[in-house]
């Protein structure tokens, strides 16, 4: 007992004996940019246990300048790091007397190039991650789902001397401050409240939400056009890192960056709330077509030209409100539902698809040769095929399970080509299958069935008829009527055909040859509203075989040559660089894990079935590929988010890696 008392009595003494001595003072120099480049730094006497907030207080007191310092923070030049944790001490940050510190604003003006070609000047955060900066920019512009967009370094253009000082009009929005909160924001006469302060601001917002006039042919030809998949890969190397701030990536005040849709996975586009978002997405799609960033057939190009012509015509003659009357929306929905019920009453879905003679092709390469005819049966989420109708009661040659697969159209109504492209999951990757239908009606039913089956739904699902209607509407746009009305429209001299098609057709056809072909396609969409025409343009764009694929040149582990990695919303595609053939396809839902070895800059992915893939990146940093994969996986989780709020923490967890810290 005596020993214990002695031990306790000695404890306070030990505390006093081992208490640390007071920290020695030393000088810290801080540069205040606002005082000018020639002004010497301000020197403060500090100690290592002084927290960053205390340094800022000392600095402000010594300047004796009365102003709002709330947006200012310390930037550590050597480490390229903001000192935003004001409770941390200098010792915890590892700051010594040789540190070069700047006291600068966290927000500065930034020039922003939009898909429509407009250039804005906005007030952007240079201290928060790019992901947060984009969220704020989208809140200013009233663009929902900012996670779909990001910032891109612009392409370097070779300018002539006479164009050196020529700058396009820049619309200043640095004074616009939106109210904090989630979208959609409140609209007054179709204009957000933070744009309603003046007629000038309202005019700028309406320019953002209305499509621009058709560009002159010479402007299209002067724009950069990727001539190969390698060129497209180099463009994707320009995306900014979403986990790091603008200043960390070398972006300076008043620099120009492009705001673009990065992830081709668009969530619930509603014209009532998405006026700017829909317009800018249409503009990005339009330039992708005009600059041949995505391949399409000649018939599809004529349709895109007709839709552009119609949208431009309607926007000039009758500026349309994007918002629609709720009662009309309900009425149209009710009529559509009634139409589906009336049409579907005569026969069941199973009767339509149980038996059909169709042709199938299982290609090893991307070619459309080698079709064979078989007897097909569609049951639940699988397709079975047999040599003949008589043998369909026995075992099939093969049963294809469509659940978890991918279904894409390959259609040309004019030439009566109705193909269904299937990508079927397998342990080795994705197997590619083509189904050829005999006619439009058969195609609509089978395509609808395949789409439902890929989602795990049977033909008994209530959405089967609505899928058929949607497919028929898509086919109707491609139809060309050569009636007498085409001759009436052929006299329309307001159409500048070379503004509606890519430069390839400028050389191939004269305007007089293009006009009747575009007008033939125009007749099928001439009654559409501007909003519906823009939505139809986007739907047709998304139906292209190469839609939504971002390319990166990589070197796979164990390979001696460069190859191309295509990154889509639901899969990775290995492409032979020399031939252009698809070598292998892997789906994200078969992915067990993926990670990056940051030391050797190598991406490693493990799929089900003990399939392991590793590669290094040639035309982009591996962080960009890591972001694409994680970003698309994040996009797939949004349908389960009921609150409508963005799970920013999950996005950084999926896209950031350890570098997000």
Short mmCIF file of N, CA, C and O in Angstrom, two decimals, residues 403-470:
data_model
loop_
_atom_site.label_atom_id
_atom_site.label_comp_id
_atom_site.label_asym_id
_atom_site.label_seq_id
_atom_site.Cartn_x
_atom_site.Cartn_y
_atom_site.Cartn_z
N UNK A 403 -29.35 -11.65 -70.22
CA UNK A 403 -29.32 -10.88 -68.98
C UNK A 403 -27.91 -10.39 -68.69
O UNK A 403 -26.95 -11.16 -68.70
N UNK A 404 -27.77 -9.10 -68.48
CA UNK A 404 -26.46 -8.50 -68.23
C UNK A 404 -25.68 -8.20 -69.48
O UNK A 404 -24.57 -7.69 -69.41
N UNK A 405 -26.26 -8.50 -70.65
CA UNK A 405 -25.58 -8.21 -71.91
C UNK A 405 -25.87 -6.82 -72.41
O UNK A 405 -26.53 -6.02 -71.75
N UNK A 406 -25.39 -6.55 -73.60
CA UNK A 406 -25.60 -5.23 -74.21
C UNK A 406 -26.28 -5.41 -75.55
O UNK A 406 -25.95 -6.32 -76.33
N UNK A 407 -27.23 -4.53 -75.83
CA UNK A 407 -28.00 -4.58 -77.06
C UNK A 407 -27.87 -3.25 -77.78
O UNK A 407 -28.09 -2.20 -77.18
N UNK A 408 -27.52 -3.29 -79.06
CA UNK A 408 -27.35 -2.05 -79.83
C UNK A 408 -27.95 -2.23 -81.22
O UNK A 408 -27.85 -3.31 -81.81
N UNK A 409 -28.58 -1.18 -81.77
CA UNK A 409 -29.16 -1.28 -83.11
C UNK A 409 -28.11 -1.06 -84.19
O UNK A 409 -27.14 -0.34 -84.00
N UNK A 410 -28.32 -1.68 -85.32
CA UNK A 410 -27.52 -1.42 -86.53
C UNK A 410 -28.51 -1.45 -87.68
O UNK A 410 -28.73 -2.48 -88.31
N UNK A 411 -29.13 -0.30 -87.94
CA UNK A 411 -30.30 -0.23 -88.81
C UNK A 411 -30.10 0.79 -89.91
O UNK A 411 -29.51 1.85 -89.69
N UNK A 412 -30.58 0.45 -91.09
CA UNK A 412 -30.68 1.40 -92.20
C UNK A 412 -31.97 1.09 -92.92
O UNK A 412 -32.06 0.12 -93.69
N UNK A 413 -33.00 1.90 -92.64
CA UNK A 413 -34.33 1.63 -93.19
C UNK A 413 -34.33 1.71 -94.71
O UNK A 413 -34.98 0.92 -95.40
N UNK A 414 -33.58 2.67 -95.26
CA UNK A 414 -33.58 2.85 -96.71
C UNK A 414 -33.09 1.61 -97.45
O UNK A 414 -33.63 1.24 -98.49
N UNK A 415 -32.08 0.95 -96.90
CA UNK A 415 -31.55 -0.26 -97.54
C UNK A 415 -32.10 -1.53 -96.92
O UNK A 415 -31.60 -2.62 -97.18
N UNK A 416 -33.14 -1.38 -96.05
CA UNK A 416 -33.80 -2.52 -95.41
C UNK A 416 -32.81 -3.40 -94.64
O UNK A 416 -32.85 -4.63 -94.71
N UNK A 417 -31.91 -2.75 -93.90
CA UNK A 417 -30.98 -3.48 -93.04
C UNK A 417 -31.45 -3.35 -91.61
O UNK A 417 -31.50 -2.25 -91.05
N UNK A 418 -31.83 -4.49 -91.02
CA UNK A 418 -32.32 -4.50 -89.64
C UNK A 418 -31.49 -5.50 -88.84
O UNK A 418 -31.80 -6.69 -88.80
N UNK A 419 -30.44 -5.00 -88.22
CA UNK A 419 -29.54 -5.85 -87.44
C UNK A 419 -29.63 -5.50 -85.96
O UNK A 419 -29.82 -4.34 -85.59
N UNK A 420 -29.48 -6.53 -85.14
CA UNK A 420 -29.41 -6.35 -83.69
C UNK A 420 -28.04 -6.85 -83.25
O UNK A 420 -27.69 -8.02 -83.48
N UNK A 421 -27.26 -5.98 -82.63
CA UNK A 421 -25.90 -6.33 -82.18
C UNK A 421 -25.95 -6.67 -80.70
O UNK A 421 -26.36 -5.85 -79.87
N UNK A 422 -25.53 -7.87 -80.37
CA UNK A 422 -25.55 -8.34 -78.98
C UNK A 422 -24.12 -8.55 -78.49
O UNK A 422 -23.28 -9.11 -79.21
N UNK A 423 -23.86 -8.12 -77.26
CA UNK A 423 -22.61 -8.43 -76.58
C UNK A 423 -22.97 -9.26 -75.35
O UNK A 423 -23.62 -8.77 -74.42
N UNK A 424 -22.56 -10.54 -75.37
CA UNK A 424 -22.97 -11.49 -74.35
C UNK A 424 -21.82 -11.73 -73.38
O UNK A 424 -20.71 -12.06 -73.82
N UNK A 425 -22.05 -11.59 -72.06
CA UNK A 425 -20.97 -11.80 -71.09
C UNK A 425 -20.48 -13.24 -71.09
O UNK A 425 -21.26 -14.19 -71.25
N UNK A 426 -19.17 -13.40 -70.92
CA UNK A 426 -18.56 -14.72 -70.76
C UNK A 426 -17.34 -14.56 -69.87
O UNK A 426 -16.85 -13.43 -69.69
N UNK A 427 -16.81 -15.65 -69.31
CA UNK A 427 -15.63 -15.52 -68.44
C UNK A 427 -14.43 -14.87 -69.12
O UNK A 427 -13.63 -14.20 -68.49
N UNK A 428 -14.30 -15.07 -70.43
CA UNK A 428 -13.15 -14.51 -71.16
C UNK A 428 -13.36 -13.07 -71.58
O UNK A 428 -12.44 -12.42 -72.07
N UNK A 429 -14.57 -12.57 -71.45
CA UNK A 429 -14.86 -11.21 -71.91
C UNK A 429 -16.29 -11.13 -72.43
O UNK A 429 -17.22 -11.60 -71.79
N UNK A 430 -16.45 -10.56 -73.62
CA UNK A 430 -17.77 -10.41 -74.21
C UNK A 430 -17.78 -11.07 -75.59
O UNK A 430 -16.90 -10.81 -76.42
N UNK A 431 -18.77 -11.91 -75.84
CA UNK A 431 -18.95 -12.51 -77.15
C UNK A 431 -19.90 -11.67 -77.97
O UNK A 431 -20.96 -11.26 -77.48
N UNK A 432 -19.57 -11.45 -79.23
CA UNK A 432 -20.35 -10.58 -80.10
C UNK A 432 -21.22 -11.42 -81.03
O UNK A 432 -20.74 -12.38 -81.65
N UNK A 433 -22.50 -11.08 -81.12
CA UNK A 433 -23.46 -11.80 -81.95
C UNK A 433 -24.31 -10.78 -82.70
O UNK A 433 -24.72 -9.77 -82.13
N UNK A 434 -24.57 -11.06 -83.98
CA UNK A 434 -25.47 -10.22 -84.77
C UNK A 434 -26.71 -11.03 -85.15
O UNK A 434 -26.60 -12.16 -85.62
N UNK A 435 -27.89 -10.44 -84.97
CA UNK A 435 -29.14 -11.02 -85.43
C UNK A 435 -29.68 -10.18 -86.58
O UNK A 435 -29.74 -8.95 -86.47
N UNK A 436 -30.07 -10.83 -87.66
CA UNK A 436 -30.63 -10.11 -88.80
C UNK A 436 -32.13 -10.40 -88.88
O UNK A 436 -32.55 -11.55 -88.95
N UNK A 437 -32.93 -9.34 -88.86
CA UNK A 437 -34.39 -9.46 -88.95
C UNK A 437 -34.85 -9.25 -90.40
O UNK A 437 -34.18 -8.59 -91.19
N UNK A 438 -36.03 -9.82 -90.70
CA UNK A 438 -36.51 -9.78 -92.08
C UNK A 438 -37.14 -8.44 -92.44
O UNK A 438 -37.04 -7.99 -93.58
N UNK A 439 -37.81 -7.81 -91.47
CA UNK A 439 -38.53 -6.58 -91.78
C UNK A 439 -38.60 -5.69 -90.55
O UNK A 439 -38.13 -6.06 -89.46
N UNK A 440 -39.22 -4.55 -90.74
CA UNK A 440 -39.28 -3.54 -89.69
C UNK A 440 -40.09 -4.01 -88.49
O UNK A 440 -39.70 -3.81 -87.34
N UNK A 441 -41.22 -4.68 -88.75
CA UNK A 441 -42.08 -5.13 -87.65
C UNK A 441 -41.37 -6.18 -86.80
O UNK A 441 -41.40 -6.13 -85.56
N UNK A 442 -40.74 -7.15 -87.48
CA UNK A 442 -40.02 -8.18 -86.74
C UNK A 442 -38.88 -7.57 -85.92
O UNK A 442 -38.66 -7.94 -84.76
N UNK A 443 -38.18 -6.61 -86.51
CA UNK A 443 -37.08 -5.96 -85.81
C UNK A 443 -37.56 -5.25 -84.54
O UNK A 443 -36.94 -5.36 -83.47
N UNK A 444 -38.67 -4.51 -84.64
CA UNK A 444 -39.17 -3.74 -83.50
C UNK A 444 -39.49 -4.66 -82.32
O UNK A 444 -39.16 -4.37 -81.17
N UNK A 445 -40.14 -5.83 -82.62
CA UNK A 445 -40.50 -6.74 -81.55
C UNK A 445 -39.28 -7.43 -80.94
O UNK A 445 -39.16 -7.54 -79.72
N UNK A 446 -38.38 -7.89 -81.79
CA UNK A 446 -37.20 -8.60 -81.27
C UNK A 446 -36.24 -7.65 -80.56
O UNK A 446 -35.62 -8.01 -79.56
N UNK A 447 -36.11 -6.46 -81.07
CA UNK A 447 -35.24 -5.48 -80.41
C UNK A 447 -35.78 -5.14 -79.02
O UNK A 447 -35.03 -5.06 -78.04
N UNK A 448 -37.10 -4.95 -78.93
CA UNK A 448 -37.72 -4.66 -77.64
C UNK A 448 -37.51 -5.82 -76.67
O UNK A 448 -37.20 -5.62 -75.49
N UNK A 449 -37.69 -7.06 -77.18
CA UNK A 449 -37.49 -8.22 -76.33
C UNK A 449 -36.06 -8.34 -75.84
O UNK A 449 -35.81 -8.65 -74.67
N UNK A 450 -35.09 -8.08 -76.72
CA UNK A 450 -33.68 -8.16 -76.33
C UNK A 450 -33.33 -7.10 -75.29
O UNK A 450 -32.58 -7.36 -74.34
N UNK A 451 -33.86 -5.88 -75.47
CA UNK A 451 -33.58 -4.80 -74.52
C UNK A 451 -34.10 -5.15 -73.12
O UNK A 451 -33.43 -4.93 -72.11
N UNK A 452 -35.33 -5.70 -73.07
CA UNK A 452 -35.89 -6.08 -71.78
C UNK A 452 -35.09 -7.22 -71.15
O UNK A 452 -34.80 -7.21 -69.95
N UNK A 453 -34.74 -8.22 -71.98
CA UNK A 453 -34.00 -9.38 -71.46
C UNK A 453 -32.64 -8.97 -70.91
O UNK A 453 -32.17 -9.53 -69.91
N UNK A 454 -31.99 -8.00 -71.56
CA UNK A 454 -30.68 -7.55 -71.06
C UNK A 454 -30.79 -6.92 -69.68
O UNK A 454 -29.82 -6.89 -68.92
N UNK A 455 -31.98 -6.40 -69.35
CA UNK A 455 -32.22 -5.80 -68.04
C UNK A 455 -32.78 -6.82 -67.04
O UNK A 455 -33.15 -6.46 -65.92
N UNK A 456 -32.89 -8.09 -67.48
CA UNK A 456 -33.41 -9.13 -66.60
C UNK A 456 -34.92 -9.19 -66.57
O UNK A 456 -35.50 -9.81 -65.66
N UNK A 457 -35.59 -8.59 -67.55
CA UNK A 457 -37.05 -8.58 -67.59
C UNK A 457 -37.55 -9.53 -68.68
O UNK A 457 -36.92 -9.66 -69.74
N UNK A 458 -38.68 -10.16 -68.44
CA UNK A 458 -39.26 -11.08 -69.42
C UNK A 458 -40.18 -10.32 -70.36
O UNK A 458 -40.46 -9.13 -70.19
N UNK A 459 -40.71 -11.04 -71.36
CA UNK A 459 -41.63 -10.42 -72.33
C UNK A 459 -42.97 -10.06 -71.70
O UNK A 459 -43.74 -9.31 -72.30
N UNK A 460 -43.25 -10.61 -70.53
CA UNK A 460 -44.51 -10.28 -69.86
C UNK A 460 -44.46 -8.94 -69.15
O UNK A 460 -45.48 -8.48 -68.63
N UNK A 461 -43.32 -8.30 -69.15
CA UNK A 461 -43.18 -7.01 -68.47
C UNK A 461 -44.07 -5.96 -69.14
O UNK A 461 -44.24 -5.95 -70.37
N UNK A 462 -44.63 -5.08 -68.33
CA UNK A 462 -45.58 -4.07 -68.84
C UNK A 462 -44.94 -3.07 -69.79
O UNK A 462 -45.64 -2.40 -70.55
N UNK A 463 -43.62 -2.95 -69.76
CA UNK A 463 -42.95 -1.96 -70.62
C UNK A 463 -42.63 -2.48 -72.02
O UNK A 463 -42.04 -1.77 -72.82
N UNK A 464 -43.04 -3.73 -72.32
CA UNK A 464 -42.71 -4.32 -73.62
C UNK A 464 -43.30 -3.50 -74.77
O UNK A 464 -42.62 -3.17 -75.75
N UNK A 465 -44.58 -3.15 -74.67
CA UNK A 465 -45.23 -2.40 -75.76
C UNK A 465 -44.65 -0.99 -75.90
O UNK A 465 -44.50 -0.49 -77.01
N UNK A 466 -44.33 -0.36 -74.78
CA UNK A 466 -43.75 0.99 -74.87
C UNK A 466 -42.37 0.95 -75.51
O UNK A 466 -41.97 1.88 -76.22
N UNK A 467 -41.62 -0.14 -75.28
CA UNK A 467 -40.33 -0.31 -75.95
C UNK A 467 -40.52 -0.42 -77.45
O UNK A 467 -39.77 0.17 -78.24
N UNK A 468 -41.52 -1.18 -77.86
CA UNK A 468 -41.81 -1.33 -79.29
C UNK A 468 -42.15 0.02 -79.90
O UNK A 468 -41.67 0.38 -80.99
N UNK A 469 -42.98 0.80 -79.21
CA UNK A 469 -43.36 2.12 -79.72
C UNK A 469 -42.15 3.03 -79.87
O UNK A 469 -42.02 3.77 -80.85
N UNK A 470 -41.26 2.99 -78.89
CA UNK A 470 -40.06 3.82 -78.95
C UNK A 470 -39.18 3.43 -80.14
O UNK A 470 -38.64 4.29 -80.84
#
